[in-house]
XYZ file of N, CA, C and O in Angstrom:
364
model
N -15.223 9.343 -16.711
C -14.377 9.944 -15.706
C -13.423 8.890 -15.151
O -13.857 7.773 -14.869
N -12.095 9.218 -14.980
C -11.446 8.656 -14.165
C -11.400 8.090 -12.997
O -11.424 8.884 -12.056
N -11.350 7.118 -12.769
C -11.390 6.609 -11.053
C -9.807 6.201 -10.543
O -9.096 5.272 -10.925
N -9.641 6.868 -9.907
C -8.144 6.075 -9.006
C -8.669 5.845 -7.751
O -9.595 6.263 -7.056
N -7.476 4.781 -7.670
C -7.824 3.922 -6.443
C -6.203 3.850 -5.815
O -5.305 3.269 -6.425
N -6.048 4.383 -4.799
C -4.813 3.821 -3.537
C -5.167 2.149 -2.436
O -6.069 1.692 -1.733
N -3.481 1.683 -3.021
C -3.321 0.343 -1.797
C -2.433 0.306 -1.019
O -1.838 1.383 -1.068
N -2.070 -0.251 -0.419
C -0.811 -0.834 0.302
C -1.118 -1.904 0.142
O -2.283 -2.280 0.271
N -0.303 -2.539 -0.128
C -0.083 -4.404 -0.193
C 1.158 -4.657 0.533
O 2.245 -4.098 0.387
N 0.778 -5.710 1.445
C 1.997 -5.855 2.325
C 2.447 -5.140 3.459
O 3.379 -5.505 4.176
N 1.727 -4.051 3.620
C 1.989 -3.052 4.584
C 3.440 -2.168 4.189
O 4.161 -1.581 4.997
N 3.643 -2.275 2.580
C 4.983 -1.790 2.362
C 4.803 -1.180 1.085
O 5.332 -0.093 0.852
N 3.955 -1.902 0.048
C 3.877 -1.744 -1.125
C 2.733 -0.576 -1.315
O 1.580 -0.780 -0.935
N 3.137 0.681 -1.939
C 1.955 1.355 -2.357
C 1.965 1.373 -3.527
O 3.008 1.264 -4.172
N 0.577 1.544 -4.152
C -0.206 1.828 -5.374
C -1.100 2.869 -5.802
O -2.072 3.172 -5.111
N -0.862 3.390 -6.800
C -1.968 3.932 -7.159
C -2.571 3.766 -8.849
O -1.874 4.133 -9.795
N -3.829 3.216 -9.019
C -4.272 2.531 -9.937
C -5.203 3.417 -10.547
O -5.830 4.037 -9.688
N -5.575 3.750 -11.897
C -6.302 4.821 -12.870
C -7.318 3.748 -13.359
O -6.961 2.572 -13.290
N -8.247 3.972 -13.725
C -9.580 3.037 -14.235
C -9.961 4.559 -15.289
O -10.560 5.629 -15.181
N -9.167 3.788 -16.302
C -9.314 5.217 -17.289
C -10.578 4.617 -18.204
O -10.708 3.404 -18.372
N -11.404 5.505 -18.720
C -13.073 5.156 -19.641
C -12.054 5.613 -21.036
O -11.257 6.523 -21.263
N -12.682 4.215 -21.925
C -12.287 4.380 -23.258
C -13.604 4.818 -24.093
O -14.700 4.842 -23.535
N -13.467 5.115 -25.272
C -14.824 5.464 -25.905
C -15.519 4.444 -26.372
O -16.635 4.813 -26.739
N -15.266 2.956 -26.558
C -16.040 1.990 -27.172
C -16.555 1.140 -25.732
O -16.708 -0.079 -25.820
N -16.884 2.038 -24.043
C -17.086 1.664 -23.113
C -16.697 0.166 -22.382
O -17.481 -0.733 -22.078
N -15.370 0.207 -22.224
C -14.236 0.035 -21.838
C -13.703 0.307 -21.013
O -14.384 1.145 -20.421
N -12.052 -0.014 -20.074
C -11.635 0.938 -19.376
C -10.636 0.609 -19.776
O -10.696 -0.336 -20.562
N -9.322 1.146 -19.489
C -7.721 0.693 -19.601
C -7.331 1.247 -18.294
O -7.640 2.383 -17.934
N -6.424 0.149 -17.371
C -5.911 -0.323 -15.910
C -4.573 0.700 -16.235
O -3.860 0.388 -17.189
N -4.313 1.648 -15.618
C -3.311 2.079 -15.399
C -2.361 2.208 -14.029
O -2.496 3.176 -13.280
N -1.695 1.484 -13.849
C -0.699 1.458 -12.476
C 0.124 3.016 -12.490
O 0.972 3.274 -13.344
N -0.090 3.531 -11.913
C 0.862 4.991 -11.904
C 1.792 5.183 -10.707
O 2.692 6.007 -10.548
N 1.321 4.160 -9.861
C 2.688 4.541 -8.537
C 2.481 2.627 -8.183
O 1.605 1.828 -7.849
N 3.430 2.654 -8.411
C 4.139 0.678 -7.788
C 5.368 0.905 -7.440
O 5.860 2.032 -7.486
N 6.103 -0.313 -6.989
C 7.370 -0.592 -6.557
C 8.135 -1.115 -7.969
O 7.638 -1.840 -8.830
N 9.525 -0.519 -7.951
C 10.088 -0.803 -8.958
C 10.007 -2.360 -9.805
O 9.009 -3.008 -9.486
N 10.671 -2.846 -10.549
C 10.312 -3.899 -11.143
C 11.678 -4.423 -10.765
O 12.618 -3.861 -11.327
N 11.970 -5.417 -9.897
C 13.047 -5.662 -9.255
C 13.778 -6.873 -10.226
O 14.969 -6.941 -9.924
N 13.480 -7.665 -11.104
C 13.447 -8.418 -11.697
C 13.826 -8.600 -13.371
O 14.332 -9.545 -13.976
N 13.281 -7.074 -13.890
C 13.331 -6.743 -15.008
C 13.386 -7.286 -16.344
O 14.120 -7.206 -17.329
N 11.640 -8.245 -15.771
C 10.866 -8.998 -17.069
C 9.760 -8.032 -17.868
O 9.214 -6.989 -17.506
N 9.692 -8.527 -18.659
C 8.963 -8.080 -19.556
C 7.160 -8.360 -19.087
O 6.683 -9.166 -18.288
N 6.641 -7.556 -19.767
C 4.702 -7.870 -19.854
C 4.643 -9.110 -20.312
O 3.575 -8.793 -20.837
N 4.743 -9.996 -20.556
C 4.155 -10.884 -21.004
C 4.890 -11.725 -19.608
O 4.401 -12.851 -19.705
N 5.535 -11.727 -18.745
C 5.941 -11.831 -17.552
C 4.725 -11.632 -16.502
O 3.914 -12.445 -16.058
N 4.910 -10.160 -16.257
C 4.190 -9.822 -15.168
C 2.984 -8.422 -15.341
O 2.629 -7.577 -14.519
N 2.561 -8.668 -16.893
C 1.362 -8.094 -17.108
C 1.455 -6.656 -17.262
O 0.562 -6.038 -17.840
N 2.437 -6.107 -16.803
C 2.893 -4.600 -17.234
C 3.180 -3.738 -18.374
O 4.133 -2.965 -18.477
N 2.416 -3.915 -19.068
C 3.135 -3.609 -20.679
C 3.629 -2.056 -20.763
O 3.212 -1.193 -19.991
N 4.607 -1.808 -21.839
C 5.364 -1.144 -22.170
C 4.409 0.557 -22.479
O 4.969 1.650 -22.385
N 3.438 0.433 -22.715
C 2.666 2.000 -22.454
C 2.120 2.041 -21.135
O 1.583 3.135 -20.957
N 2.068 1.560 -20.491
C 2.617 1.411 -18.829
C 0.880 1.086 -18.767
O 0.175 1.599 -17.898
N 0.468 0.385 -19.570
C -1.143 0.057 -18.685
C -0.615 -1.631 -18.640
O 0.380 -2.213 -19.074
N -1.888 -2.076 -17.848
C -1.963 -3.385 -17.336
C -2.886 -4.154 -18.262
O -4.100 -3.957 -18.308
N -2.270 -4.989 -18.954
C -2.325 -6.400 -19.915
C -3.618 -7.057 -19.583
O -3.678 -7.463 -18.422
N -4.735 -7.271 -20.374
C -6.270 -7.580 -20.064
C -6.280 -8.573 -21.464
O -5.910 -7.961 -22.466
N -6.565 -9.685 -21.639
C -7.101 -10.429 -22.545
C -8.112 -9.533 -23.714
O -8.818 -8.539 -23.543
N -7.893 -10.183 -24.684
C -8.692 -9.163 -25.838
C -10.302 -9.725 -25.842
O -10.410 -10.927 -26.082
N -11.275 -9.142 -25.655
C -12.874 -9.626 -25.170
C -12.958 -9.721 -23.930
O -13.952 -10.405 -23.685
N -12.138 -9.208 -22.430
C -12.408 -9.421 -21.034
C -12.444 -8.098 -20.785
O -13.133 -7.842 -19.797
N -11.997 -7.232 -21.270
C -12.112 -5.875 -21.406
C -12.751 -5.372 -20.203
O -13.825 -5.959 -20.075
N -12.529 -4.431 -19.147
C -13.531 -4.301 -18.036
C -14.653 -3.394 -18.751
O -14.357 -2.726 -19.742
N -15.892 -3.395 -18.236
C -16.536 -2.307 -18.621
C -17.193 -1.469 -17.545
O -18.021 -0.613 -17.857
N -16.876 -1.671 -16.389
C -17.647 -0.604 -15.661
C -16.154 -0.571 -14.677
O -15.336 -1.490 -14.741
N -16.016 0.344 -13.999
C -14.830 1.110 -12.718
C -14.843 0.375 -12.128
O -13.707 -0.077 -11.981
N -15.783 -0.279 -11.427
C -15.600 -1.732 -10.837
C -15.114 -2.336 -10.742
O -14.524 -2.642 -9.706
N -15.057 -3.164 -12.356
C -14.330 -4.277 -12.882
C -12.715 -4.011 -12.568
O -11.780 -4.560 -11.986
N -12.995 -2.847 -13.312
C -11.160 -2.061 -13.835
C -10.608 -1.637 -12.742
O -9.444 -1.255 -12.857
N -11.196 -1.575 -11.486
C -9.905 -0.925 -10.442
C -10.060 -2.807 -9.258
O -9.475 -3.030 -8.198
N -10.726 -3.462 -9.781
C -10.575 -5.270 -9.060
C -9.284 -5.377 -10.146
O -8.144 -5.677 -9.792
N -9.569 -5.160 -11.142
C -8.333 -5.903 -11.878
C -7.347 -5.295 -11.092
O -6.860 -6.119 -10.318
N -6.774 -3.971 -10.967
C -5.615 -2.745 -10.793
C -5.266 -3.881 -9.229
O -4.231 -4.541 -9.314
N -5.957 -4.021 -8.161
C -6.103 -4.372 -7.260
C -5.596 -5.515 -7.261
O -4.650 -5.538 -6.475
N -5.821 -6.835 -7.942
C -5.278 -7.986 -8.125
C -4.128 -7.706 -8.947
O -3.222 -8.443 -8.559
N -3.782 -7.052 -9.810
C -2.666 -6.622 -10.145
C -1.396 -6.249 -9.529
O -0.262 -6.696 -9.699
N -1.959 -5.098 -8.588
C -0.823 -4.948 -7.219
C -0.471 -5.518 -6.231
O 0.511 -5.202 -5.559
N -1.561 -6.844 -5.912
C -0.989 -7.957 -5.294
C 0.377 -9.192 -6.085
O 1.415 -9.696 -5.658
N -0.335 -9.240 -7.313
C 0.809 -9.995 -8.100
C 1.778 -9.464 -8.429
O 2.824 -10.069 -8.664
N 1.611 -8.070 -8.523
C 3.496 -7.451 -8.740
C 3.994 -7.455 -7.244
O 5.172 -7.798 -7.343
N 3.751 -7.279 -6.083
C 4.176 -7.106 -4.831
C 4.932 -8.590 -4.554
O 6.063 -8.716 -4.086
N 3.713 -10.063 -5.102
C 4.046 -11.211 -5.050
C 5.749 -11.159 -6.018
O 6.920 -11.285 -5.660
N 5.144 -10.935 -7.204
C 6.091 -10.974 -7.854
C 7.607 -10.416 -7.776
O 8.531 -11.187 -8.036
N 7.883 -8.938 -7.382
C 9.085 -8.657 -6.876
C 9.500 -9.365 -5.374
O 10.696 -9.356 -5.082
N 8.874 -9.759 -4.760
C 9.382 -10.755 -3.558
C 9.872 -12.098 -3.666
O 10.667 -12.600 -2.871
N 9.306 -12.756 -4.818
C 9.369 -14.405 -5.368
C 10.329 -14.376 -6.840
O 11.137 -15.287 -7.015
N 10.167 -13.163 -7.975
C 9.965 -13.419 -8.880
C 9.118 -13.953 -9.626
O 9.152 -13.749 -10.840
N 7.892 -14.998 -8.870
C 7.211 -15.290 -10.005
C 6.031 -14.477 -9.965
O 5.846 -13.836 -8.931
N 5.324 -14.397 -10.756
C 3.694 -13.269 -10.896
C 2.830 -14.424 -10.785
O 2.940 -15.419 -11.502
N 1.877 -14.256 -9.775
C 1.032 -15.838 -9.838
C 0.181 -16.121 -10.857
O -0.456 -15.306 -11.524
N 0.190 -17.209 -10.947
C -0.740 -17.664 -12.485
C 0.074 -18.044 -13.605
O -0.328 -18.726 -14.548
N 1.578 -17.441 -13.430
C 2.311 -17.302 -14.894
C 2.903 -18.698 -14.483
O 3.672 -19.290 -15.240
């Protein structure tokens, strides 16, 4: 089952994040409501990739809703960082 999760970051920025279940028990991070991409870098930038889920190392894979809506969560802090600075932290 699906889990979404709502944020505000910043007291400005809203989110809403999908913790979608894959079948090899898994999840894939889906961002479905953020602030535009003010910057207009690419995923390998700021982790957003182009089928609109959020970029996870291959073997870190979340496996429980947990994991996958902390990632979504630290995610919407670094794009919020990121359209304010340009940079996405870590990169």
């Amino acid at each position: 089952m699906t889990v979404r999760k709502e944020y505000r970051v910043n007291g400005t920025d809203n989110y809403v994040i999908d913790a979608v279940p894959q079948a090899d028990g898994t999840y894939v991070v889906y961002p479905r409501l953020h602030p535009p991409d003010k910057h207009g870098r690419g995923g390998a930038h700021h982790h957003l990739m182009a089928g609109g889920h959020i970029c996870v190392s291959a073997g870190r894979e979340p496996r429980s809703a947990e994991q996958a809506v902390k990632i979504g969560r630290c995610w919407a802090e670094g794009w919020s960082e990121y359209n304010r600075t340009g940079r996405f932290p870590g990169s």
